[in-house]
Amino acid sequence: MSQNHSVGGLQGWTRRDALKTVAAGALAACAMPEGMLAAEEKKIGISVQLYSVRDACAKGFDEVLEKIAKMGFGGVEFAGYHSYGGKPNELKKRLDDLGLKATGTHMGAGALRGDALKGTIDFHQKIGCKYIICPGDGAFGDPVKSKEFAETFNKAMEQLKPLGMACGYHNHTEIAKIDPETKKSYWDLFAERTTPDVVLQQDCGWSAAAGLDPAEVIKRHPGRTKIPHFKPTMVKGKGGKRAIFGEDSVNWKDVIAACYAVGGTEWFVIEQEAYPDGKSSLECTELSLAGLKKMLTEMGKG
């Protein structure tokens, strides 16, 4: 192309002019406030833990997946597979057909140990899921068992990390439980005892119910809040109208800001465990999705 050739049909617009414009744009980008580019480029998806609609799943799992996709969720987190148990290839095809991603699964810690881990890895690879999360295990907050429990995750990561996968723990109210010897919370101890690749899946609703500030919990462990649970929760004395996202007691704007700033967050995972005003689990889940999207838009992150 000669330097005098017009670009995009604009007469007199030379190649040299175009290069000058590109250079000017690059300089302008460099002059933007710190973090602005990252904020513009970063996209945190919205997923749902299917435990939220477990009653509907028991009646028709395929139908629920279709409804979840139509609501506008980009992903799903599993707590069981219903008719797709042992059929990962079929499940992956169904998800692909609906435009859904498998953003995580909830499994017992036994799935990360010994020979079971091989099967766990195989299933997750076939459904395209990289995060394996263990929810609410009693050993987590046990003075004797907690250290060995953390090692389960470290050992599993030796096999998972080279595959681009990771495991992690999901809290209930035991997140605030204090170890009598160290005087530290078991959540912080678990973070210390595990490698930085091990995911800390904070259930922000349970944290709030335990009297903690979920945003501050995220900030204590940068980069490890990959797939937090956004559970609408009513906390006594903390205000709120009902357990629908954005109408409950949790200060979600601070949580979202922390996720963007330091969490390393890839997906916001809605988990609906309360169904106010006589509404169905699917109706409440859809309302919470709308509430989250509204808040993200208000924060300039929609």
Coordinates of C-alpha atoms in Angstrom, one line a residue:
M1 CA 0.0 0.0 0.0
S2 CA 1.4 3.4 -0.9
Q3 CA 1.5 6.1 1.7
N4 CA -1.0 8.3 -0.3
H5 CA -3.6 5.5 -0.7
S6 CA -6.8 6.4 1.1
V7 CA -7.8 4.2 4.1
G8 CA -11.4 3.2 4.7
G9 CA -12.6 5.4 1.9
L10 CA -11.5 8.7 3.6
Q11 CA -9.9 10.9 1.0
G12 CA -6.5 12.4 1.9
W13 CA -6.2 10.0 4.9
T14 CA -2.7 8.5 4.5
R15 CA -1.0 5.5 6.0
R16 CA 1.2 8.0 7.9
D17 CA -1.9 9.7 9.3
A18 CA -3.2 6.3 10.4
L19 CA 0.0 5.4 12.2
K20 CA 0.0 8.8 13.9
T21 CA -3.5 8.2 15.1
V22 CA -2.6 4.7 16.4
A23 CA 0.4 6.1 18.2
A24 CA -1.7 8.9 19.8
G25 CA -4.3 6.4 20.9
A26 CA -1.6 4.3 22.6
L27 CA -0.2 7.4 24.4
A28 CA -3.7 8.3 25.5
A29 CA -4.2 4.8 26.9
C30 CA -1.0 5.1 28.8
A31 CA -2.2 8.4 30.3
M32 CA -5.4 6.8 31.6
P33 CA -5.8 6.5 35.4
E34 CA -4.1 3.4 36.8
G35 CA -6.4 0.3 36.6
M36 CA -8.8 1.8 34.0
L37 CA -7.6 -0.4 31.2
A38 CA -7.7 -3.5 33.4
A39 CA -11.3 -2.6 34.5
E40 CA -12.4 -2.2 30.9
E41 CA -10.8 -5.4 29.7
K42 CA -11.8 -7.6 32.7
K43 CA -15.1 -9.5 32.5
I44 CA -16.5 -11.4 35.4
G45 CA -19.2 -13.8 34.4
I46 CA -22.3 -14.7 36.3
S47 CA -22.9 -18.4 37.2
V48 CA -25.4 -20.1 39.5
Q49 CA -25.0 -23.0 42.0
L50 CA -27.7 -25.4 40.9
Y51 CA -28.3 -26.3 44.5
S52 CA -30.4 -23.1 44.4
V53 CA -33.0 -24.8 42.3
R54 CA -32.6 -28.4 43.6
D55 CA -36.3 -29.0 43.8
A56 CA -36.8 -28.1 40.2
C57 CA -33.7 -30.1 39.2
A58 CA -35.2 -33.2 40.8
K59 CA -38.2 -32.9 38.6
G60 CA -36.5 -32.1 35.3
F61 CA -32.8 -31.4 35.1
D62 CA -32.7 -30.7 31.4
E63 CA -35.6 -28.3 31.6
V64 CA -33.8 -26.4 34.5
L65 CA -30.6 -26.0 32.5
E66 CA -32.6 -24.6 29.6
K67 CA -34.4 -22.1 31.9
I68 CA -31.1 -21.1 33.6
A69 CA -29.6 -20.3 30.1
K70 CA -32.7 -18.3 29.1
M71 CA -32.5 -16.3 32.3
G72 CA -29.1 -15.0 31.1
F73 CA -26.6 -17.0 33.3
G74 CA -23.3 -17.7 31.6
G75 CA -22.4 -20.7 33.7
V76 CA -23.5 -23.3 36.2
E77 CA -21.9 -24.8 39.2
F78 CA -22.9 -28.4 40.0
A79 CA -23.9 -30.1 43.2
G80 CA -24.9 -33.4 41.5
Y81 CA -25.6 -34.4 37.9
H82 CA -29.0 -36.1 38.0
S83 CA -29.5 -37.9 34.7
Y84 CA -26.0 -37.0 33.5
G85 CA -24.2 -38.9 36.3
G86 CA -21.4 -40.9 34.6
K87 CA -22.2 -39.2 31.3
P88 CA -19.7 -36.3 31.1
N89 CA -19.6 -36.2 27.3
E90 CA -23.4 -35.9 27.1
L91 CA -23.4 -33.2 29.8
K92 CA -20.8 -31.2 27.9
K93 CA -22.8 -31.3 24.7
R94 CA -25.9 -30.2 26.5
L95 CA -24.0 -27.3 28.1
D96 CA -22.5 -26.3 24.8
D97 CA -25.9 -26.4 23.1
L98 CA -27.3 -24.0 25.7
G99 CA -24.2 -21.7 25.7
L100 CA -23.4 -22.5 29.4
K101 CA -20.0 -23.1 31.0
A102 CA -19.3 -25.5 33.8
T103 CA -17.7 -23.0 36.3
G104 CA -17.2 -25.4 39.2
T105 CA -18.5 -28.4 41.0
H106 CA -19.1 -29.2 44.7
M107 CA -17.7 -32.6 45.8
G108 CA -16.6 -34.3 49.0
A109 CA -12.9 -34.1 49.8
G110 CA -12.6 -37.8 49.1
A111 CA -12.8 -37.0 45.4
L112 CA -9.4 -35.3 45.7
R113 CA -7.7 -38.3 47.4
G114 CA -5.9 -41.3 46.1
D115 CA -7.2 -43.2 43.1
A116 CA -10.5 -41.2 43.2
L117 CA -8.7 -38.1 42.0
K118 CA -8.0 -39.6 38.6
G119 CA -11.7 -40.2 37.9
T120 CA -12.5 -36.7 39.3
I121 CA -10.0 -35.1 36.8
D122 CA -11.3 -37.2 33.9
F123 CA -14.9 -36.2 34.5
H124 CA -14.1 -32.5 34.9
Q125 CA -11.9 -32.3 31.9
K126 CA -14.7 -33.9 29.8
I127 CA -17.3 -31.3 31.0
G128 CA -14.8 -28.5 30.6
C129 CA -14.6 -27.6 34.3
K130 CA -11.4 -26.5 36.0
Y131 CA -12.6 -25.9 39.5
I132 CA -13.4 -28.6 42.1
I133 CA -14.7 -27.3 45.4
C134 CA -15.2 -29.1 48.7
P135 CA -18.0 -27.6 50.7
G136 CA -18.4 -27.6 54.5
D137 CA -16.2 -30.4 55.8
G138 CA -16.0 -31.0 59.5
A139 CA -12.2 -31.5 59.3
F140 CA -11.7 -27.9 58.2
G141 CA -12.4 -26.5 61.6
D142 CA -11.0 -29.4 63.7
P143 CA -7.9 -28.6 65.9
V144 CA -6.4 -32.0 65.1
K145 CA -7.6 -32.7 61.6
S146 CA -7.4 -29.3 60.0
K147 CA -3.7 -29.4 59.0
E148 CA -4.0 -32.8 57.3
F149 CA -7.2 -31.6 55.6
A150 CA -5.3 -28.7 54.1
E151 CA -2.6 -31.1 52.8
T152 CA -5.3 -32.9 50.9
F153 CA -5.6 -29.9 48.7
N154 CA -1.9 -29.3 48.3
K155 CA -1.4 -32.9 47.2
A156 CA -4.3 -32.7 44.7
M157 CA -2.9 -29.5 43.2
E158 CA 0.3 -31.3 42.3
Q159 CA -1.8 -33.1 39.7
L160 CA -4.3 -30.4 39.0
K161 CA -2.1 -27.4 38.4
P162 CA -0.3 -28.8 35.3
L163 CA -3.7 -29.4 33.8
G164 CA -4.9 -25.8 34.3
M165 CA -7.2 -27.0 37.1
A166 CA -7.6 -26.2 40.7
C167 CA -9.4 -27.4 43.9
G168 CA -10.6 -25.3 46.8
Y169 CA -12.8 -25.0 49.9
H170 CA -16.3 -23.5 50.4
N171 CA -17.1 -22.1 53.8
H172 CA -20.2 -22.1 55.9
T173 CA -20.3 -20.2 59.3
E174 CA -17.2 -22.1 60.4
I175 CA -15.2 -19.4 58.5
A176 CA -15.2 -17.4 61.7
K177 CA -14.2 -20.3 64.0
I178 CA -10.9 -19.7 65.9
D179 CA -8.2 -22.3 66.4
P180 CA -7.5 -22.5 70.1
E181 CA -3.7 -22.9 69.6
T182 CA -2.9 -20.2 67.0
K183 CA -5.8 -17.9 67.8
K184 CA -6.3 -17.5 64.1
S185 CA -9.5 -18.3 62.1
Y186 CA -9.5 -21.7 60.4
W187 CA -10.1 -19.8 57.2
D188 CA -6.8 -17.9 57.5
L189 CA -5.0 -21.0 58.7
F190 CA -6.3 -22.9 55.6
A191 CA -5.0 -20.1 53.4
E192 CA -1.6 -20.2 55.1
R193 CA -1.4 -24.0 54.9
T194 CA -2.3 -24.3 51.3
T195 CA -0.5 -23.1 48.1
P196 CA -1.7 -19.9 46.5
D197 CA -3.3 -21.9 43.7
V198 CA -5.9 -23.5 46.1
V199 CA -9.2 -21.6 45.7
L200 CA -10.9 -19.9 48.6
Q201 CA -14.5 -20.0 47.6
Q202 CA -16.0 -17.6 50.1
D203 CA -19.7 -17.9 50.6
C204 CA -20.3 -14.3 51.3
G205 CA -23.7 -14.9 52.7
W206 CA -22.5 -17.3 55.3
S207 CA -19.6 -15.0 56.1
A208 CA -22.0 -12.2 56.8
A209 CA -24.2 -14.5 58.9
A210 CA -21.1 -15.3 60.9
G211 CA -20.5 -11.6 61.7
L212 CA -17.7 -11.1 59.2
D213 CA -17.3 -8.5 56.4
P214 CA -17.0 -10.5 53.2
A215 CA -15.1 -7.8 51.4
E216 CA -12.4 -7.7 54.1
V217 CA -12.1 -11.5 53.9
I218 CA -11.4 -11.2 50.2
K219 CA -8.8 -8.5 50.7
R220 CA -6.9 -10.7 53.2
H221 CA -6.1 -13.3 50.5
P222 CA -5.6 -11.6 47.2
G223 CA -6.1 -13.5 44.0
R224 CA -7.8 -16.5 45.6
T225 CA -11.5 -15.6 45.3
K226 CA -11.9 -17.1 41.8
I227 CA -15.6 -18.1 42.1
P228 CA -17.2 -16.6 45.2
H229 CA -20.7 -17.4 46.2
F230 CA -23.2 -14.5 46.2
K231 CA -25.8 -15.8 48.6
P232 CA -28.6 -13.2 49.4
T233 CA -28.8 -13.3 53.2
M234 CA -30.8 -11.6 55.9
V235 CA -28.7 -10.8 59.0
K236 CA -30.4 -9.7 62.1
G237 CA -29.8 -6.1 62.9
K238 CA -28.2 -5.4 59.5
G239 CA -31.2 -4.1 57.6
G240 CA -32.5 -5.4 54.3
K241 CA -35.9 -6.2 53.0
R242 CA -35.8 -9.8 51.8
A243 CA -33.3 -12.5 50.7
I244 CA -33.0 -11.4 47.1
F245 CA -29.7 -10.1 45.8
G246 CA -29.5 -6.3 46.4
E247 CA -32.4 -6.3 48.8
D248 CA -30.8 -8.3 51.6
S249 CA -28.4 -7.4 54.4
V250 CA -25.0 -7.9 52.7
N251 CA -23.0 -4.9 51.5
W252 CA -22.6 -6.3 48.0
K253 CA -21.1 -3.2 46.4
D254 CA -18.1 -3.5 48.7
V255 CA -17.8 -7.3 47.9
I256 CA -18.0 -6.7 44.2
A257 CA -15.4 -3.9 44.4
A258 CA -13.0 -6.2 46.3
C259 CA -13.5 -9.0 43.7
Y260 CA -12.5 -6.6 40.9
A261 CA -9.7 -5.0 42.8
V262 CA -7.9 -8.0 44.4
G263 CA -10.0 -11.1 44.2
G264 CA -8.8 -12.5 40.9
T265 CA -12.5 -13.3 40.4
E266 CA -13.6 -15.1 37.2
W267 CA -17.3 -15.8 38.1
F268 CA -19.8 -14.5 40.5
V269 CA -21.8 -17.5 41.6
I270 CA -25.3 -16.8 42.8
E271 CA -26.6 -19.3 45.4
Q272 CA -30.2 -18.8 46.4
E273 CA -31.2 -20.7 49.5
A274 CA -34.2 -18.6 50.7
Y275 CA -37.4 -18.2 48.7
P276 CA -39.3 -15.2 50.0
D277 CA -42.9 -14.1 49.3
G278 CA -44.0 -17.6 48.4
K279 CA -42.0 -17.5 45.1
S280 CA -40.4 -20.6 43.5
S281 CA -36.7 -21.3 43.6
L282 CA -36.5 -20.5 39.9
E283 CA -38.3 -17.2 40.3
C284 CA -36.1 -16.1 43.3
T285 CA -33.0 -17.1 41.4
E286 CA -34.0 -15.0 38.4
L287 CA -34.8 -12.1 40.7
S288 CA -31.3 -12.3 42.3
L289 CA -29.7 -12.4 38.8
A290 CA -31.6 -9.3 37.9
G291 CA -30.5 -7.6 41.1
L292 CA -26.8 -8.5 40.5
K293 CA -27.0 -7.2 36.9
K294 CA -28.6 -4.0 38.1
M295 CA -25.9 -3.4 40.7
L296 CA -23.1 -4.1 38.3
T297 CA -24.6 -1.6 35.9
E298 CA -24.9 1.0 38.7
M299 CA -21.2 0.4 39.5
G300 CA -20.2 0.8 35.8
K301 CA -19.3 -2.9 35.5
G302 CA -22.4 -4.2 33.7

